[in-house]
Coordinates of C-alpha atoms and ligand atoms in Angstrom, one line a residue:
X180 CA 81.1 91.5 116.4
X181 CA 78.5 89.2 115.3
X182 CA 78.1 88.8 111.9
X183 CA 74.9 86.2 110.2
X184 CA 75.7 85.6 106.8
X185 CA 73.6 85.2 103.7
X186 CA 71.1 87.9 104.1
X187 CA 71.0 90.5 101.1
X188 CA 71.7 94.2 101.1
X189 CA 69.6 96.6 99.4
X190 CA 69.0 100.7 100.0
X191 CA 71.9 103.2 99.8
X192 CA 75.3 103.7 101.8
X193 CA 76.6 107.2 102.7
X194 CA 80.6 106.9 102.6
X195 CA 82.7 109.0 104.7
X196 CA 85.6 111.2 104.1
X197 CA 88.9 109.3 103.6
X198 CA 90.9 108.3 106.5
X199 CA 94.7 108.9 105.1
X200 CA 93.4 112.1 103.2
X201 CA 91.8 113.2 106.9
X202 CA 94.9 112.4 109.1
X203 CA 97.3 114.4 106.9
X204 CA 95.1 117.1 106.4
X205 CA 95.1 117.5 110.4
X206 CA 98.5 117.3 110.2
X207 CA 99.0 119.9 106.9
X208 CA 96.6 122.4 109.4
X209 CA 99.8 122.9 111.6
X210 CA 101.1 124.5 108.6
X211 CA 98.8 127.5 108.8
X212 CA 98.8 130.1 111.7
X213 CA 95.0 131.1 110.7
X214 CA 91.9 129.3 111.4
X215 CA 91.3 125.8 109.6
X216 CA 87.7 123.9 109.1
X217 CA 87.9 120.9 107.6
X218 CA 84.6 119.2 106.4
X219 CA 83.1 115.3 106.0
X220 CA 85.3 114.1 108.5
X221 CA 84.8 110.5 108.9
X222 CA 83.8 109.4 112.8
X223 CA 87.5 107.3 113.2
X224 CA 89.2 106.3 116.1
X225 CA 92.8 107.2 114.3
X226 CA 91.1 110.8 113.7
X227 CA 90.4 110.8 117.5
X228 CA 94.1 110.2 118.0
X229 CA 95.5 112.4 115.8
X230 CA 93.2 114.9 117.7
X231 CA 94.9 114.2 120.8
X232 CA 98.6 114.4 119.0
X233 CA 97.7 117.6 117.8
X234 CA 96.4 118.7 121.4
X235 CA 99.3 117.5 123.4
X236 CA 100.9 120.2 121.0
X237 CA 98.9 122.8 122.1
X238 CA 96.8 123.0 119.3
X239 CA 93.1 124.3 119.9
X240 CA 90.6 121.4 118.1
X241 CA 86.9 121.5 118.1
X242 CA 85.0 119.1 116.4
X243 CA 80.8 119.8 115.5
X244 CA 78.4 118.9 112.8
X245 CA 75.2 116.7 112.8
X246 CA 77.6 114.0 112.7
X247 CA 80.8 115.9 114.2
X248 CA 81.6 116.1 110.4
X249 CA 83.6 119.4 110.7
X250 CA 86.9 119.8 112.5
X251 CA 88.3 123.3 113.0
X252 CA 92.1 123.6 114.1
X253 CA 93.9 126.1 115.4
X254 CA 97.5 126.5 115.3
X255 CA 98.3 129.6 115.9
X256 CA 100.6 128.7 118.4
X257 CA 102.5 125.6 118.9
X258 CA 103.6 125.2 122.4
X259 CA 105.8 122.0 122.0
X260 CA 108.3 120.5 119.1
X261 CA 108.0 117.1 121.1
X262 CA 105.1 114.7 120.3
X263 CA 103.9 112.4 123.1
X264 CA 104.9 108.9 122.7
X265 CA 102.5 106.7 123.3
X266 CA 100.1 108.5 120.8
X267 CA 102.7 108.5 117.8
X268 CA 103.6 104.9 118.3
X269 CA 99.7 104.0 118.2
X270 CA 99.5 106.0 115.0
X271 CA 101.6 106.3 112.7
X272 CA 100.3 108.9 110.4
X273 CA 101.1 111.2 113.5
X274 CA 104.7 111.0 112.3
X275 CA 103.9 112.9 109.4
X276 CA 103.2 115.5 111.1
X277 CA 107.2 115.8 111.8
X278 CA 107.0 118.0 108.4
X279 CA 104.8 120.8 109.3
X280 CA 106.0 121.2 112.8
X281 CA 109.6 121.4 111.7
X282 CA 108.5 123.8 109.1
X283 CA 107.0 126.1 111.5
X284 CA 109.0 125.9 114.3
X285 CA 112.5 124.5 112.9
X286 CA 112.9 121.9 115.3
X287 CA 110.4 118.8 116.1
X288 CA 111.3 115.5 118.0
X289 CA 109.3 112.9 117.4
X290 CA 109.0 109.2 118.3
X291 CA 109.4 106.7 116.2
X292 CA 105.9 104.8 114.9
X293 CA 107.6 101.7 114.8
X294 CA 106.7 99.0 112.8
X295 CA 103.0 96.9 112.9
X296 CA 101.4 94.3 111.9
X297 CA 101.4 95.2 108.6
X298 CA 105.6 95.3 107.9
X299 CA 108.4 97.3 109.4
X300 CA 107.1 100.3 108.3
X301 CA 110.3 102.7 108.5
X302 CA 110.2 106.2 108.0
X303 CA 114.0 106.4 106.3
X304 CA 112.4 108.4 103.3
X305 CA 111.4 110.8 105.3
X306 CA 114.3 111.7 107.3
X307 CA 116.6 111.7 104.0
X308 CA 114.3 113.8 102.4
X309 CA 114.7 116.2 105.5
X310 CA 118.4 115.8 105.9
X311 CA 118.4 116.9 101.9
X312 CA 116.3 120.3 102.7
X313 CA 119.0 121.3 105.6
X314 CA 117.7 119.6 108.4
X315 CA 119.9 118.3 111.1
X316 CA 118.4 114.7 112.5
X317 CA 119.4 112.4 115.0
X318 CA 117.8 108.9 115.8
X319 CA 118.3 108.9 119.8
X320 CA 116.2 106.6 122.5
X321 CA 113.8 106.0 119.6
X322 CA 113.1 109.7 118.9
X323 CA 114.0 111.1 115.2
X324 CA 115.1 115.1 116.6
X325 CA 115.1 117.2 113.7
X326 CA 116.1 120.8 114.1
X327 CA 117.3 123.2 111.1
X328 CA 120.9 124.8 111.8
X329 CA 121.2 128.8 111.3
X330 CA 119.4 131.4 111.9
X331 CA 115.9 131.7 110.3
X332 CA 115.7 127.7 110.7
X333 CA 114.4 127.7 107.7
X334 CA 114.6 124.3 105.4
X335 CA 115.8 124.9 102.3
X336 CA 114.2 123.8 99.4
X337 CA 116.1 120.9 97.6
X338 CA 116.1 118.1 95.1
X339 CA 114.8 115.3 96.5
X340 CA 114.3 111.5 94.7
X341 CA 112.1 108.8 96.4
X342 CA 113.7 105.2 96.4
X343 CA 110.5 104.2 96.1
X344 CA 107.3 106.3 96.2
X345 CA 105.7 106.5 99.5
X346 CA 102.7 108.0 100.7
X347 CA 103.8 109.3 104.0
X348 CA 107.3 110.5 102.7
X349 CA 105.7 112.1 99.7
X350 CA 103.3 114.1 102.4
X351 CA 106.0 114.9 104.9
X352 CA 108.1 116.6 102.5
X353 CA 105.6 118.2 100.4
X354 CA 103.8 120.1 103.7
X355 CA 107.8 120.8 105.3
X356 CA 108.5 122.1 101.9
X357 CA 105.5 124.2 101.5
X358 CA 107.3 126.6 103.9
X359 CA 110.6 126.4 103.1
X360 CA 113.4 129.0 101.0
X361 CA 113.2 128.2 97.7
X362 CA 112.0 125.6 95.4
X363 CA 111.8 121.4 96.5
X364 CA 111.5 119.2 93.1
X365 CA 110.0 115.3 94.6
X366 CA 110.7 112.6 92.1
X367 CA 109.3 109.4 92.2
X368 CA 106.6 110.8 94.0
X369 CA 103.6 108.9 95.5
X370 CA 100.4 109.4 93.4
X371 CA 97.9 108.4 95.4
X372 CA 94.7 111.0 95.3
X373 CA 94.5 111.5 99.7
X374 CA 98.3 113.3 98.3
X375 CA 96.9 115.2 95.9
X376 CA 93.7 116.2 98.6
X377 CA 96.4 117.3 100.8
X378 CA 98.2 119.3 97.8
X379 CA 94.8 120.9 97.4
X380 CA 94.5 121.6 100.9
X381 CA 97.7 123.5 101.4
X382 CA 97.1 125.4 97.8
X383 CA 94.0 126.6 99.0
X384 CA 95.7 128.2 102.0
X385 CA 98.4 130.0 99.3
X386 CA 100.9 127.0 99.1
X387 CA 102.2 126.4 95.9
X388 CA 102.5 123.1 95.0
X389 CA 102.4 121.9 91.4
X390 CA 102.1 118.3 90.0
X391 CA 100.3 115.9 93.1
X392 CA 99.1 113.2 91.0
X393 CA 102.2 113.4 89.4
X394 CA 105.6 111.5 89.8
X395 CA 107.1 114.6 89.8
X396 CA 105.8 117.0 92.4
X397 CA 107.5 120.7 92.7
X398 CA 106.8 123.3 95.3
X399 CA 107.9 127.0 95.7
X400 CA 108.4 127.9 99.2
X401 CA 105.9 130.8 100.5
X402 CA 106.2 132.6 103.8
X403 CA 102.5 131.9 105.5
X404 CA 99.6 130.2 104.2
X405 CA 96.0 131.7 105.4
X406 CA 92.9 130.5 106.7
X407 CA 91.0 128.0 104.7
X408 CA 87.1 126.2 104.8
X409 CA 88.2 122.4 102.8
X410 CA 86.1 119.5 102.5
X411 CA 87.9 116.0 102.0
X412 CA 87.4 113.9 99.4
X413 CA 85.3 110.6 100.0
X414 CA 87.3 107.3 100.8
X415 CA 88.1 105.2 98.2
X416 CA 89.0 102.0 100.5
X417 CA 85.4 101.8 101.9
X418 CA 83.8 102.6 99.0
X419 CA 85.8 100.2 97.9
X420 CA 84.8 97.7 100.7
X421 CA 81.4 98.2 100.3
X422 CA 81.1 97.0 96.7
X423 CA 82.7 94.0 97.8
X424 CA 80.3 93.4 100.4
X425 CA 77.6 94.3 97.6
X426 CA 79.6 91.8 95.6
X427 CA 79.8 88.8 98.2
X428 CA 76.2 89.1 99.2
X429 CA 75.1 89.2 95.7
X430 CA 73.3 92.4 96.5
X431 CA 72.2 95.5 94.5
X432 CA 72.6 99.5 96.1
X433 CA 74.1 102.5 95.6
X434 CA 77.0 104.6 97.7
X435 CA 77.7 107.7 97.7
X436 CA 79.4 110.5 97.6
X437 CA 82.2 108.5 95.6
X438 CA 84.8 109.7 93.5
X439 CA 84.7 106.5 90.8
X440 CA 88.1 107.9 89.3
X441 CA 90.1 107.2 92.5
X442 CA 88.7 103.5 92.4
X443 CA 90.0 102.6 88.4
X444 CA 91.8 99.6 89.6
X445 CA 89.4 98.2 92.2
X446 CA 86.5 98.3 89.8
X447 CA 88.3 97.2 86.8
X448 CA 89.2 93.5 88.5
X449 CA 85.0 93.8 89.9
X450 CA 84.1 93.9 86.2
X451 CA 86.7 91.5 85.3
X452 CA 84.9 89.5 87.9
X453 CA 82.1 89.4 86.4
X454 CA 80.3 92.3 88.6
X455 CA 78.2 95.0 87.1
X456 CA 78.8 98.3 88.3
X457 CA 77.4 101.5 87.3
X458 CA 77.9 105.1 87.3
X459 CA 75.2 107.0 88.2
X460 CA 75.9 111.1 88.1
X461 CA 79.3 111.7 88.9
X462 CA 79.3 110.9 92.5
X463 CA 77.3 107.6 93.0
X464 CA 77.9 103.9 92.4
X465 CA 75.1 101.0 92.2
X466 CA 76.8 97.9 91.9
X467 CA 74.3 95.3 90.9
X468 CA 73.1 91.5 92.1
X469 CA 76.4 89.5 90.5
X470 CA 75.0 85.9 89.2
X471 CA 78.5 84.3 89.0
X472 CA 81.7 85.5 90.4
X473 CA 84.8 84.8 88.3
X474 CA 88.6 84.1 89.5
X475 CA 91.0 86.8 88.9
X476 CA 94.4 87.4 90.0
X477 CA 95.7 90.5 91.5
X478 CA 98.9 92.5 92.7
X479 CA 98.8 95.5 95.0
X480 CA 101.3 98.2 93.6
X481 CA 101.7 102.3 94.4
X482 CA 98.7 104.3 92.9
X483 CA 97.2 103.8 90.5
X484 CA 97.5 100.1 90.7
X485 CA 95.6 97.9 92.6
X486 CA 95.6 99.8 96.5
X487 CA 97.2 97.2 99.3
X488 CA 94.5 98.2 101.5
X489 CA 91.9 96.7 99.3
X490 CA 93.6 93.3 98.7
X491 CA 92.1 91.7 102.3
X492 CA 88.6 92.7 101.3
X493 CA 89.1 91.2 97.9
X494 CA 90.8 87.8 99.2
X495 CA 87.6 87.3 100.6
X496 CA 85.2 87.9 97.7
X497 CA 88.1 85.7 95.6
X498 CA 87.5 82.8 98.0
X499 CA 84.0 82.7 97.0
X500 CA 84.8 83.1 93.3
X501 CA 84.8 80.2 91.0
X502 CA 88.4 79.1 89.8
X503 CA 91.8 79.9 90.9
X504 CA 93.3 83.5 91.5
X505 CA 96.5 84.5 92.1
X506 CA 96.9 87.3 94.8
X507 CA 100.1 89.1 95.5
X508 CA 101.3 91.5 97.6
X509 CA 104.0 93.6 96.8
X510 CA 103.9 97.1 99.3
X511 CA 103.8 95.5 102.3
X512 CA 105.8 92.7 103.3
X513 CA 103.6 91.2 106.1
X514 CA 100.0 91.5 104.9
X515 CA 98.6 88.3 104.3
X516 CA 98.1 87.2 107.9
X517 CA 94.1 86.8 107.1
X518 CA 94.4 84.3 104.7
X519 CA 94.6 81.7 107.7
X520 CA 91.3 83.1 109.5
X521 CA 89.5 83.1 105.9
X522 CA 90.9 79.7 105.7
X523 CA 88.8 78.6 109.0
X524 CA 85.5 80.0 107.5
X525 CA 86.5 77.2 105.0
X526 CA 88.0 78.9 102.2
X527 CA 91.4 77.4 100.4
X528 CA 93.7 79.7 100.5
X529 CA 97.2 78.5 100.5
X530 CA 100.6 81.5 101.5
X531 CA 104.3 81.4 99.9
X532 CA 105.8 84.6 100.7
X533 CA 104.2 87.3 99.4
X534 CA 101.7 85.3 97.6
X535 CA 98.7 84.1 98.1
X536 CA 96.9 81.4 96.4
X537 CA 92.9 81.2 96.4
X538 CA 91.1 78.3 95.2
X539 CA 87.7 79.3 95.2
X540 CA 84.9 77.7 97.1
X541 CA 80.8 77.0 96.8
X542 CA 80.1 78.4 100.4
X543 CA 81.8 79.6 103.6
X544 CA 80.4 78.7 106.9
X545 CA 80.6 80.8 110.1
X546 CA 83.4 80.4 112.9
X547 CA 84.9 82.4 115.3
X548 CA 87.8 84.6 114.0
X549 CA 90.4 87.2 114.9
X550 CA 91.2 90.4 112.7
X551 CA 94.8 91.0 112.5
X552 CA 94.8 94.9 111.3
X553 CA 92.4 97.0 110.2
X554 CA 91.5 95.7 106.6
X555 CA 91.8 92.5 107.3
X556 CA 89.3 92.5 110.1
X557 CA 87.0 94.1 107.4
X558 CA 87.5 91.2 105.3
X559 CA 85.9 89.0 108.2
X560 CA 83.6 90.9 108.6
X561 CA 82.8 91.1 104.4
X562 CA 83.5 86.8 104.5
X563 CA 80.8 86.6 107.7
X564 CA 78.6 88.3 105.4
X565 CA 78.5 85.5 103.0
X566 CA 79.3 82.7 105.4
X567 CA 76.6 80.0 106.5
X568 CA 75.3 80.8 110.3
X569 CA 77.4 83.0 112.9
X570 CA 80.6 84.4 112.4
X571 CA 81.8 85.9 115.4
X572 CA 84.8 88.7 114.4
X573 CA 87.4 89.5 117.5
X574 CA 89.5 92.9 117.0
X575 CA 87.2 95.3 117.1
X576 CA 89.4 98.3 118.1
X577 CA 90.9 97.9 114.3
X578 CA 87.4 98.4 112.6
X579 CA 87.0 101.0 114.6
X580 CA 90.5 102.9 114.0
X581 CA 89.5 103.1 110.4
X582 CA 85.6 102.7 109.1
X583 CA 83.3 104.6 110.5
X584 CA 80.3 102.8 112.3
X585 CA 80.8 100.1 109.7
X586 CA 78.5 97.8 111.4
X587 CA 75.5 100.4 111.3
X588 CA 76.0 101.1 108.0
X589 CA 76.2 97.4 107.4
X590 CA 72.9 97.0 109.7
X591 CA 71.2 99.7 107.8
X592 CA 72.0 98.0 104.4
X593 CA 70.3 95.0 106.3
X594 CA 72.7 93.2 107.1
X595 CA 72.6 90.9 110.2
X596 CA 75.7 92.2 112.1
X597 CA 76.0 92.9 115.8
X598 CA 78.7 94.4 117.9
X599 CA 78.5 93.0 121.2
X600 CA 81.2 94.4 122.4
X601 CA 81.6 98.3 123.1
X602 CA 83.1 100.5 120.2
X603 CA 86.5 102.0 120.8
X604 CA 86.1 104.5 123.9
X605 CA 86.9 107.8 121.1
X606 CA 84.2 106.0 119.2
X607 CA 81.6 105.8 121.9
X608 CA 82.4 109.4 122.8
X609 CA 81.3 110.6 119.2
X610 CA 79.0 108.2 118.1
X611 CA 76.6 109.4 121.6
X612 CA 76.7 112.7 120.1
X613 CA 76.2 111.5 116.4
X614 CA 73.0 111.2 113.9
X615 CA 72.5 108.4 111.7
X616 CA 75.7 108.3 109.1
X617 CA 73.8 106.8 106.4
X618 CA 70.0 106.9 104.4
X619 CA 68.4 104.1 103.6
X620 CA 66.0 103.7 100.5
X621 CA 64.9 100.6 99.9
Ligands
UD1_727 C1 99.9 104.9 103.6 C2 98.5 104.7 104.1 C3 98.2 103.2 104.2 C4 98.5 102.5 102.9 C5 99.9 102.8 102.4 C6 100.2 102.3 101.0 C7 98.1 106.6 105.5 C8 97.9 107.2 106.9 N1 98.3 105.3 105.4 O1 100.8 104.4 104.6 O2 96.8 103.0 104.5 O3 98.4 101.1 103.1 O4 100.0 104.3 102.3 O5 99.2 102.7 100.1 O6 98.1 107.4 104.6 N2 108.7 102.6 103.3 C9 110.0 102.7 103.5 N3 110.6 103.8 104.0 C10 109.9 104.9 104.3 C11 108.5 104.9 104.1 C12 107.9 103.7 103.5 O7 110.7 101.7 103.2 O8 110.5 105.9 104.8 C13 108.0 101.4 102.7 C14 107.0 100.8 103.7 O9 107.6 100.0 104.7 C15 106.1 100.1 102.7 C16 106.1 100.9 101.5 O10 107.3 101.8 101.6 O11 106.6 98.8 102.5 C17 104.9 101.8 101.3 O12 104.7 102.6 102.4 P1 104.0 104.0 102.4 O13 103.6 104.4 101.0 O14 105.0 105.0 103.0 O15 102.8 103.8 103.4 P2 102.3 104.8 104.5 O16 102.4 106.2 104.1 O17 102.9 104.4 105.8

């Protein structure tokens, strides 16, 4: 991707439906034996994979819409327990789906994600939380086989407490619980609002959930859930992304739709920062032309702090701030592997541990760079926006696992931004079949 920085945005930006709240929602379909559509979608290379998890299952997908916005699933029959290996280990929200199937078919062996870029990632939560609801589970050949002894294999509900409160974990065991006998109390639940989408999402089909968005989450086992028409919520992490570009090109536009309530923390620090942003109806944003950015310091936490995958993007904008901030990263324990490539755009950014330190800087100035993992090859892209002459962004294939058509959108905004290289092959696939994602009024 070729990126010429210092040219201003202006017109509107449609955002997508959220990736995380997406890829469980696939997953939570193999919880109903009916007919699922799920609306908005986003165009993602990690929904394309989850797609072909779901298929090697035997699980009837089709996607349509002007822009292949609406996925209907049916899993009326699953033919396998046993997920295919090389797509789980590319994705790891496929590994959630280890809930649903067990619930359904009371047995499900599926490989190990492993760890990535981002940390070790490991899924202990959710097997103890699965061993606690009467599951059986073994860790063989890198293959967590879960199967549920007697003879309904049924999981039990249970009490269950979170060492610490995951998203995935919190997922898994809400959608295997949603089947199970009796009721399953999660404590130190995860928070985040793609959980409580998915709580919504299985209510809707006649789970019973209570308390997603809660630390305390209780559900009452029901036999079946029924057929069910949901639309996702919009995604918080590219809205989120897009105000920083707004912010870094010292632009004014609108996005939407946006769910401003999901984004508290991000667009706290943003006004902190000196930013304007404004609420306009209850779905749209227009962040306006920032004079002066001011440091801040930040630390990522569980929701509703400050969202881990936002704290690449905002390294970047802090480098062009004026002052010293103070960035650190607590969820993850390997996630500050951009600082380096922000660094050779000529920011000062300096790394102990889990902290970063930003000294901020008058201008950037374009260079080649490599994205390590998905938001971090956002925030080159964001930096490249801002930077002097070319930037030139390698690792594509994580843009394109988790922002849809980010550069059109970008291009459409008027930004100078180029992919020379082809999209993801899933990517291609859609996108030939695919309108315009966004509007543009300038
Ligand atoms: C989800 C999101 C990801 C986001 C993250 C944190 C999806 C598909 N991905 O990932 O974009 O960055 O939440 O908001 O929704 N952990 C354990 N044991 C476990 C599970 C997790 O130790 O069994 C640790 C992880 O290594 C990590 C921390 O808990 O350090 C948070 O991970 P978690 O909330 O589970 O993230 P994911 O659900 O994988």
């Amino acid at each position: 991707m070729q990126v010429w920085g210092g040219h201003q945005l202006q017109g509107h930006v449609r955002i997508s439906g959220a990736k995380n709240a997406a890829l469980v929602i696939m997953a939570g379909a193999l919880l109903c034996s009916g007919d699922c559509r799920i609306r908005n979608v986003p165009l993602l290379a990690d929904v394309e994979r989850m797609s072909q998890v779901l298929s090697a299952l035997g699980i009837i997908l089709k996607r349509h819409g002007d822009t292949g916005e609406i996925l209907d699933i049916n899993a009326s029959e699953i033919l396998t327990s046993k997920a295919p290996y090389e797509l789980v280990t590319q994705l790891r929200a496929s590994f959630f789906a280890i809930g649903p199937i067990l619930a359904r078919l009371g047995i499900a062996q599926m490989p190990l994600p492993g760890g990535c870029a981002i940390g070790a990632r490991p899924v202990d939560l959710h097997v103890r939380g699965l061993q606690a609801m009467g599951a059986e589970v073994q860790i063989e050949h890198g293959i967590c086989n879960a199967y549920v002894p007697g003879r309904n294999g049924r999981l039990q509900g249970a009490k269950i407490y979170l060492d610490s409160p995951s998203v995935g974990a919190t997922e898994t065991l809400m959608m295997a619980a949603t089947l199970a006998d009796g009721e399953t109390i999660i404590e130190n639940a995860a928070r985040e609002p793609e959980v409580v989408d998915l709580a919504n999402f299985c209510n809707a089909m006649g789970a019973e959930i209570h308390g997603a968005g809660t630390s305390t989450i209780t559900i009452v086992g029901v036999s079946q859930l029924h057929s069910i028409d949901y639309t996702i919520i919009p995604d918080r992490i590219e809205t989120g992304t897009f105000l920083v570009a707004g912010a870094i090109t010292r632009s004014e536009f609108t996005l939407s739709p946006v769910a401003p309530d999901h984004l508290f923390p991000v667009i706290a620090k943003m006004r902190e920062m000196g930013i304007t942003i404004i609420e306009e109806g209850a779905d749209c944003l227009r962040i306006l032309r920032a004079e002066k950015l001011k440091a801040t310091d930040i630390e990522t936490l569980p929701y509703p702090g400050f969202p881990t995958d936002m704290q690449a993007p905002f390294m970047a904008l802090l480098a062009l701030a004026e002052g010293d901030s103070l960035i650190n990263e607590s969820v993850f324990e390997n996630r500050l592997r951009h600082a380096s490539e922000l660094n050779r755009l000529g920011a000062d950014i300096r790394v102990k541990g889990n902290t970063a330190f930003v000294r901020g800087v008058p201008i950037l100035s374009g260079a080649p760079v490599i994205g390590t993992d998905l938001r971090a090859s956002a925030a080159l892209v964001l930096a490249g926006l801002a930077a002097e002459g070319q930037t030139t962004i390698q690792g594509l294939h994580h843009l394109d696992r988790g922002y849809d058509r980010f550069d059109l959108k970008l291009q459409q905004l008027g930004a100078k931004i180029f992919r020379v290289a082809a999209p993801s092959p899933d990517v291609e696939l859609l996108t030939n079949n695919s309108n315009s994602p966004v509007s543009v009024s300038h």
